[in-house]
PDB file of C-alpha atoms in Angstrom:
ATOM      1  CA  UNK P   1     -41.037  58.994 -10.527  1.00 53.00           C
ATOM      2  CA  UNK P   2     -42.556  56.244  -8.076  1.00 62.00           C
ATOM      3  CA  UNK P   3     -46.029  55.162  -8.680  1.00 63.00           C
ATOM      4  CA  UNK P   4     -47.789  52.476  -6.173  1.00 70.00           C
ATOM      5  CA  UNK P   5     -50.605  50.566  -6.435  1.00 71.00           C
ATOM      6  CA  UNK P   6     -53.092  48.673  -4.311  1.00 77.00           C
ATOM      7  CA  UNK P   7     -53.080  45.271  -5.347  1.00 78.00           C
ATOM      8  CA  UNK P   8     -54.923  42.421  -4.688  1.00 82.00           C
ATOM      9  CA  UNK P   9     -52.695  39.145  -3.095  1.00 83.00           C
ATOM     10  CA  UNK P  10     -53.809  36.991  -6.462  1.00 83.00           C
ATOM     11  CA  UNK P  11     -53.681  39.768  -9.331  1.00 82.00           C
ATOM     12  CA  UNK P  12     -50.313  40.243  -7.841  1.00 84.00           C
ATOM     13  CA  UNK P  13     -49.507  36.484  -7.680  1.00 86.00           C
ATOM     14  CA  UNK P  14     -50.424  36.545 -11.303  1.00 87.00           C
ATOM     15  CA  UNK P  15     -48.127  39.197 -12.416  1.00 86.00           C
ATOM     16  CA  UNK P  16     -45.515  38.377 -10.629  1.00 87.00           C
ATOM     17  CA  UNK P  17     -45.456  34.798 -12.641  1.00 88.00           C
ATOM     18  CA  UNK P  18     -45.672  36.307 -15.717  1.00 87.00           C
ATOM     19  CA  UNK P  19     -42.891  38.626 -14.991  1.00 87.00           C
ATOM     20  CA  UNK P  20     -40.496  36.153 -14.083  1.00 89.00           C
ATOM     21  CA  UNK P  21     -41.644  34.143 -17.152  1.00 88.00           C
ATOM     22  CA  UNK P  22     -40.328  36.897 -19.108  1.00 86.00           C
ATOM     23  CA  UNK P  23     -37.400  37.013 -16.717  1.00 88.00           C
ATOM     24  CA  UNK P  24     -38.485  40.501 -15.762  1.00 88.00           C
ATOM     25  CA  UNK P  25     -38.574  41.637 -12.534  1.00 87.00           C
ATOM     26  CA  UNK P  26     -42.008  43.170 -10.954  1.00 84.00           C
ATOM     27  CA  UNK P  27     -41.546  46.386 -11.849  1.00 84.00           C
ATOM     28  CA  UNK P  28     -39.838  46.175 -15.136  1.00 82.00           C
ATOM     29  CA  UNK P  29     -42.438  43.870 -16.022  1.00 83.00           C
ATOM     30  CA  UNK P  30     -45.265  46.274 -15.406  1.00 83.00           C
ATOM     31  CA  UNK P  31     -43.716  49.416 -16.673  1.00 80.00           C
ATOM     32  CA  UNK P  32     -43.207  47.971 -19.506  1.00 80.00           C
ATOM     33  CA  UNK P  33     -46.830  46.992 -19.677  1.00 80.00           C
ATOM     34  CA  UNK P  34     -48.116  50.293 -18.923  1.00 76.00           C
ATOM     35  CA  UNK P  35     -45.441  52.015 -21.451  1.00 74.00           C
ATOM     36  CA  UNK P  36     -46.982  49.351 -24.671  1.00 73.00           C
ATOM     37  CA  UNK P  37     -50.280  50.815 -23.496  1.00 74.00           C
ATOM     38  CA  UNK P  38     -49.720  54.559 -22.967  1.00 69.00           C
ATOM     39  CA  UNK P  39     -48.102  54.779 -26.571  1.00 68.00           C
ATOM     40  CA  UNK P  40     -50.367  52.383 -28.606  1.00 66.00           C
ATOM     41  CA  UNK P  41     -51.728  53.413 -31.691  1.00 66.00           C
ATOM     42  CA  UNK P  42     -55.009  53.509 -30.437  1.00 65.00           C
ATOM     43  CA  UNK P  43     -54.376  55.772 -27.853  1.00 58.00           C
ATOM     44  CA  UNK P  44     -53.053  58.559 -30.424  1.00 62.00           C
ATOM     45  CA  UNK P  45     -56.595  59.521 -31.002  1.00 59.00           C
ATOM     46  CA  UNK P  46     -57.593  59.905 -27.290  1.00 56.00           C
ATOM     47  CA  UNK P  47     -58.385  63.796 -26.411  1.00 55.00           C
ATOM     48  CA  UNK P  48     -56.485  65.640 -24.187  1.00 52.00           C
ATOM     49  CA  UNK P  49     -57.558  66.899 -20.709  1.00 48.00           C
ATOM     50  CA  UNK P  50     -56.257  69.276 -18.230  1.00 45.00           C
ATOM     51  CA  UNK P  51     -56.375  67.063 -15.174  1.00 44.00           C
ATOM     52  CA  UNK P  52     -56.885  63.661 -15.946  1.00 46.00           C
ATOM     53  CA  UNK P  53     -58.132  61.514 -13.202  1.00 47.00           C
ATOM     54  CA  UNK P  54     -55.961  60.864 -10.003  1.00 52.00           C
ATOM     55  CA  UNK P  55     -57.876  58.569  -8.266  1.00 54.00           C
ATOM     56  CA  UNK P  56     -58.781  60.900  -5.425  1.00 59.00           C
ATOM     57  CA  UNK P  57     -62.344  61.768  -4.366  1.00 57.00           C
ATOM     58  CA  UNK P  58     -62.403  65.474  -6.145  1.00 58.00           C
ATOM     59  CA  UNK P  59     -61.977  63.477  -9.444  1.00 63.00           C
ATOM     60  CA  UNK P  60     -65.146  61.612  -8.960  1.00 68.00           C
ATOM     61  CA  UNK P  61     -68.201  63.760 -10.619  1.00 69.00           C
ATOM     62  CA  UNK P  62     -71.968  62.798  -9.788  1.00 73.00           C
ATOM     63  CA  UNK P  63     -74.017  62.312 -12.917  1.00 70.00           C
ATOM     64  CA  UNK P  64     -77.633  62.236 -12.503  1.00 75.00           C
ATOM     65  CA  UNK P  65     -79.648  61.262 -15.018  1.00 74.00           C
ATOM     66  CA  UNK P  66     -83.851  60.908 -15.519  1.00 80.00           C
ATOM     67  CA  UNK P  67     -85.172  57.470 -16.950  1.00 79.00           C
ATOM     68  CA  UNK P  68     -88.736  56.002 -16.699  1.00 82.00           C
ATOM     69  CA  UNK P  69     -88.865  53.615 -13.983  1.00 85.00           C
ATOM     70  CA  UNK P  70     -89.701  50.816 -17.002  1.00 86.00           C
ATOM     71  CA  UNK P  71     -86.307  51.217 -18.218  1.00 84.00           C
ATOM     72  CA  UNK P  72     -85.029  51.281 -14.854  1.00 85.00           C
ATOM     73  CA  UNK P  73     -86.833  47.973 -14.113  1.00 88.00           C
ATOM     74  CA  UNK P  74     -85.002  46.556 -17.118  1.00 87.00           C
ATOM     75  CA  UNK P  75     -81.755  47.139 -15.957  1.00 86.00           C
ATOM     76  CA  UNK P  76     -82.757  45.462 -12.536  1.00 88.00           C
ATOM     77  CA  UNK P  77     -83.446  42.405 -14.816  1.00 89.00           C
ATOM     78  CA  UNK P  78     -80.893  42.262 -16.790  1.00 85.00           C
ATOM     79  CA  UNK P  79     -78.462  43.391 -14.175  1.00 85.00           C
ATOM     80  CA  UNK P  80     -79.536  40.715 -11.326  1.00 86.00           C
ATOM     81  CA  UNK P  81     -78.771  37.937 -13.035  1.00 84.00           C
ATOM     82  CA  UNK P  82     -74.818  39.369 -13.601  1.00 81.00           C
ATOM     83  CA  UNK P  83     -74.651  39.943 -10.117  1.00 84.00           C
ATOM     84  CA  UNK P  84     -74.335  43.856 -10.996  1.00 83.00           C
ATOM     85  CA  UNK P  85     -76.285  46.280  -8.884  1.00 86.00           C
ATOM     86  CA  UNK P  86     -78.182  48.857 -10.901  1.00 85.00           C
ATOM     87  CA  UNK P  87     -75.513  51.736 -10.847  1.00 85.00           C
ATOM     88  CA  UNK P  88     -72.952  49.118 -11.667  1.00 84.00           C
ATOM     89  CA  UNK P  89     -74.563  48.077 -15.088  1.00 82.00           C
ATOM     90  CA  UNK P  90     -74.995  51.412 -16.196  1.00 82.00           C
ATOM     91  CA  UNK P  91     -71.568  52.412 -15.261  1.00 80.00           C
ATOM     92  CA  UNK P  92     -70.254  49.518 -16.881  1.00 79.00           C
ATOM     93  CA  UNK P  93     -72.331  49.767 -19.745  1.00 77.00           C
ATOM     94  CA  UNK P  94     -70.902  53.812 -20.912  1.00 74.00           C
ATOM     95  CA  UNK P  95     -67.603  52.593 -19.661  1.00 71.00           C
ATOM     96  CA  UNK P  96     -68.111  50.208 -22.326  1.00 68.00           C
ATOM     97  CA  UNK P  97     -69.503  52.424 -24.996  1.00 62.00           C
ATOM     98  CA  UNK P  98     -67.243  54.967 -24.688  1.00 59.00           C
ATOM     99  CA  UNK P  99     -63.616  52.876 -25.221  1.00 57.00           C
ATOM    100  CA  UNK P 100     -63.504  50.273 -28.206  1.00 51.00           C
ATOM    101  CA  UNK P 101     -61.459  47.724 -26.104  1.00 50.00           C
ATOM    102  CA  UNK P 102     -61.374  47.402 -22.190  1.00 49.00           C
ATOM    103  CA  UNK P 103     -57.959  47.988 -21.440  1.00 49.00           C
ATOM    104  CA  UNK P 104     -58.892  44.941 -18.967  1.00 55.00           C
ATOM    105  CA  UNK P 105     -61.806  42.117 -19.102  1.00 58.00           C
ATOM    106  CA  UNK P 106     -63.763  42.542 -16.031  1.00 65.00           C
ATOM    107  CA  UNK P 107     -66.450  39.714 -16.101  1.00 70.00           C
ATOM    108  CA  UNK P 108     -69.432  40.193 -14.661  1.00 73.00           C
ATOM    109  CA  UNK P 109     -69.575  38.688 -10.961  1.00 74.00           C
ATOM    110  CA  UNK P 110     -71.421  35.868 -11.429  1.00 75.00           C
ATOM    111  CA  UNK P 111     -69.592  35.053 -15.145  1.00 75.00           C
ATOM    112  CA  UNK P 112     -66.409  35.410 -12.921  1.00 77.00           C
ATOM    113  CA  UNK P 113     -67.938  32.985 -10.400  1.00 80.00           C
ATOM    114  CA  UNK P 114     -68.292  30.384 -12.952  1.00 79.00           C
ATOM    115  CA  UNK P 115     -64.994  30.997 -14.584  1.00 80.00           C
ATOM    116  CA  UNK P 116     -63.922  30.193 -10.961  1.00 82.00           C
ATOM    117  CA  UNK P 117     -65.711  26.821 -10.518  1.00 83.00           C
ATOM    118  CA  UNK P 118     -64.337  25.440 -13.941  1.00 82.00           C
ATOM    119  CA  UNK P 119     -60.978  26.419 -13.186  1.00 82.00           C
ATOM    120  CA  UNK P 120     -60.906  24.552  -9.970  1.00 86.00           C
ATOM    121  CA  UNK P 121     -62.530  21.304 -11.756  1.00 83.00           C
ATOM    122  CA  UNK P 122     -59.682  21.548 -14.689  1.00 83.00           C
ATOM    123  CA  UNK P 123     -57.253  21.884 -11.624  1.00 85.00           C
ATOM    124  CA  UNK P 124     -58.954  18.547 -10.327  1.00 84.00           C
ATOM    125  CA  UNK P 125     -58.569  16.631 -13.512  1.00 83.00           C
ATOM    126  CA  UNK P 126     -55.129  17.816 -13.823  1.00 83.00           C
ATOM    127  CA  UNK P 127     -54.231  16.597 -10.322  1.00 85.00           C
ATOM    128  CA  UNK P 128     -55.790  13.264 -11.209  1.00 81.00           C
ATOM    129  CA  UNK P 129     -53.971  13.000 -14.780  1.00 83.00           C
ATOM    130  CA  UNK P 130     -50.903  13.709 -12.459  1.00 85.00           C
ATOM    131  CA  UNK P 131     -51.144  11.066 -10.053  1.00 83.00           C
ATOM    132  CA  UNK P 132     -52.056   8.447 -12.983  1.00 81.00           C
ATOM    133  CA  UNK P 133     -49.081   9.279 -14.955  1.00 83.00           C
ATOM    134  CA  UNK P 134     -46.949   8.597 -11.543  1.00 84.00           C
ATOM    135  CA  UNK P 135     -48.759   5.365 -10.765  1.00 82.00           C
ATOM    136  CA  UNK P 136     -47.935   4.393 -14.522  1.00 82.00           C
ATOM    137  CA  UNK P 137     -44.230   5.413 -13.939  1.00 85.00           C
ATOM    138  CA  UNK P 138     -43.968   3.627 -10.899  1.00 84.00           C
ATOM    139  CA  UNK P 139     -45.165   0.187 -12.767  1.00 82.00           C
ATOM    140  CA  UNK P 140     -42.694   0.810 -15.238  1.00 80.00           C
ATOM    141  CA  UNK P 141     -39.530   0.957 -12.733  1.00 84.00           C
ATOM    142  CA  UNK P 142     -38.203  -2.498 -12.495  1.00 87.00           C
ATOM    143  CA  UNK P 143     -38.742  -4.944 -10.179  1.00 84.00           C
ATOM    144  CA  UNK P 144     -42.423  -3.486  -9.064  1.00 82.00           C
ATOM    145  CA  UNK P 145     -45.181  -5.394  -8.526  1.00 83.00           C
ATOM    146  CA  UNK P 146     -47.627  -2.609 -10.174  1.00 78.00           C
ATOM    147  CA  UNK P 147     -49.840  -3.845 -13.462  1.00 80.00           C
ATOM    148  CA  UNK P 148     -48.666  -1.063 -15.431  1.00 79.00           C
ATOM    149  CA  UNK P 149     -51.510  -2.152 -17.779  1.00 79.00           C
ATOM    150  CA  UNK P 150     -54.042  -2.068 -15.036  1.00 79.00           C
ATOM    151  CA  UNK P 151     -53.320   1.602 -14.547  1.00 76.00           C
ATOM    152  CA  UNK P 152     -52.701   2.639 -18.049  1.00 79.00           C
ATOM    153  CA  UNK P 153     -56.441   1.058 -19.735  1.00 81.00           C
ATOM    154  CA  UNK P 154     -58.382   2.823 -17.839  1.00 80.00           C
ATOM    155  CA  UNK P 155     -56.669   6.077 -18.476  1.00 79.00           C
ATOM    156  CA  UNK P 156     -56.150   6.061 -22.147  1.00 80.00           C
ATOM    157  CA  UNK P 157     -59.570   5.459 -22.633  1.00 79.00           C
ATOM    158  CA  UNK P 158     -60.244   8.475 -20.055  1.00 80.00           C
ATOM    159  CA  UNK P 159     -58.003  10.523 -21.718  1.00 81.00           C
ATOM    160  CA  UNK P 160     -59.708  10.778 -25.028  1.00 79.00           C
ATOM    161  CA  UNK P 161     -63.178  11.672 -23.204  1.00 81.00           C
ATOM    162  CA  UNK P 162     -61.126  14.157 -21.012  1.00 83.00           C
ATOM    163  CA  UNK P 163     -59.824  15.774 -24.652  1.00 83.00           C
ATOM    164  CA  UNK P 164     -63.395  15.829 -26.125  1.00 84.00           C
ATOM    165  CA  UNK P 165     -64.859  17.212 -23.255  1.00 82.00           C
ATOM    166  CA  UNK P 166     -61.489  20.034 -22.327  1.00 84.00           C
ATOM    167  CA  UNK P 167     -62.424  20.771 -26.094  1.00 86.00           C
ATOM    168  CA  UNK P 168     -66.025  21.362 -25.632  1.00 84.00           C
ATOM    169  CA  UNK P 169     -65.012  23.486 -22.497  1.00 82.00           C
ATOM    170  CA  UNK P 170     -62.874  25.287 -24.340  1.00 83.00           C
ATOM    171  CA  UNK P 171     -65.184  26.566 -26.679  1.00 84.00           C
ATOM    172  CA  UNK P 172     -68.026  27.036 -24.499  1.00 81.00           C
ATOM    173  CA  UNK P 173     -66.053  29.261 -22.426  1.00 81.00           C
ATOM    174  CA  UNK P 174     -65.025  31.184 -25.582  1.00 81.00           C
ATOM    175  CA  UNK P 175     -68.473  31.591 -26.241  1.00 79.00           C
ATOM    176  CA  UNK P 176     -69.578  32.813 -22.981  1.00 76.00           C
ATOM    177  CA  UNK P 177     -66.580  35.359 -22.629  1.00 77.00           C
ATOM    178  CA  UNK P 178     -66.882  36.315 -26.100  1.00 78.00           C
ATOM    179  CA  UNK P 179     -70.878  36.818 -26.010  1.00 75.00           C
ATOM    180  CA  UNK P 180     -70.105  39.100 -22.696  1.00 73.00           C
ATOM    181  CA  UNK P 181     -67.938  40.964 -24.324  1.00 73.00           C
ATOM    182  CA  UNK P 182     -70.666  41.542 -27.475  1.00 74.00           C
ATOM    183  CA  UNK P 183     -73.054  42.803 -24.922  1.00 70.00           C
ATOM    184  CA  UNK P 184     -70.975  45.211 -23.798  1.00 69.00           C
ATOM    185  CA  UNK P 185     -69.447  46.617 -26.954  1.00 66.00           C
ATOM    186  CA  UNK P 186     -72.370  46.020 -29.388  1.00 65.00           C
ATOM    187  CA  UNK P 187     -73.163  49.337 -30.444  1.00 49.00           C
ATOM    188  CA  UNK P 188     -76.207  48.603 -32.436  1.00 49.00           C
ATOM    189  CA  UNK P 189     -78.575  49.386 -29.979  1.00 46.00           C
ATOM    190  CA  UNK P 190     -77.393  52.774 -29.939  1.00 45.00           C
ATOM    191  CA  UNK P 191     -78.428  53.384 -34.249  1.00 45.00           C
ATOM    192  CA  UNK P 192     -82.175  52.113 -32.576  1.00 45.00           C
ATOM    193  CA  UNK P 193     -82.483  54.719 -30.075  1.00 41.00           C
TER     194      UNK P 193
END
């Protein structure tokens, strides 16, 4: 059977890189993904349904449900500043609750936004860390006229900082992610109610 699938240009970028570091093509790669996660333990557990969803508009049920507009004021506020609308936190929030593991992290917008901007610095430091390890290989060749230790001082000491603070990052990152993902998960709100 053929499946297909609307991707987007850098999700596909991505899996197409870690397909051929597999040395998998495509679509081996990603039936093979979605075959580890249709038969995973987990999933044993999972009822049944007659017609589960197909991704066309019949599938798509409206839920309506009655809160006091204090709680709904809450979820503005806690919503706003995760770049979710209101419908989007609470759909994310039983989506959530009703799977112990997201079969994919989906950050909230502005998390994602940040994740963004660090990447690109890391990216920047990299490129720099590139070009000083050519400028250091180029005073090393004979016969040039470069100070190799000129160029190399200043970047060992750099390099310790930039390990330090790629360390810090590191974990900060962790933390963020991982505190995201408590918020979503925690269930013990739900023993309050």
């Amino acid at each position: 059977m053929m499946v297909s699938l609307r991707l987007k240009d850098d999700l596909l970028a991505e899996i197409d890189r870690v397909a051929h570091a597999n040395g998998q093509s495509r679509s081996a790669w990603m039936a093979l993904v979605l075959k580890r996660a249709a038969v995973a333990p987990e999933n044993e557990a999972l009822p049944l349904t007659a017609t589960q969803g197909t991704g066309r508009a019949d599938d798509y049920v409206r839920v309506t449900v009655r809160m006091d507009r204090s709680e709904l004021e809450a979820i503005d506020t806690v919503g706003a500043p995760m770049g979710l609308t209101r419908v989007e936190w609470i759909k994310r929030t039983i989506r959530w609750q009703l799977w112990d593991k997201a079969g994919v992290l989906r950050l909230a917008p502005t998390t994602q936004g940040e994740l963004g901007k660090l990447r690109k610095q890391v990216i920047a430091i990299g490129r720099n860390i590139n070009q000083a390890v050519h400028a250091m290989n180029a005073a090393n060749q004979p016969g040039s006229s470069l100070n190799i230790a000129r160029i190399a001082g200043p970047f060992l000491e750099t390099s310790g900082e930039l390990r330090t603070l790629l360390t810090a990052l590191r974990r900060t990152l962790s933390s963020c992610v991982g505190g995201e993902i408590r918020y979503w998960t925690d269930r013990g709100w739900a023993e309050d109610a």
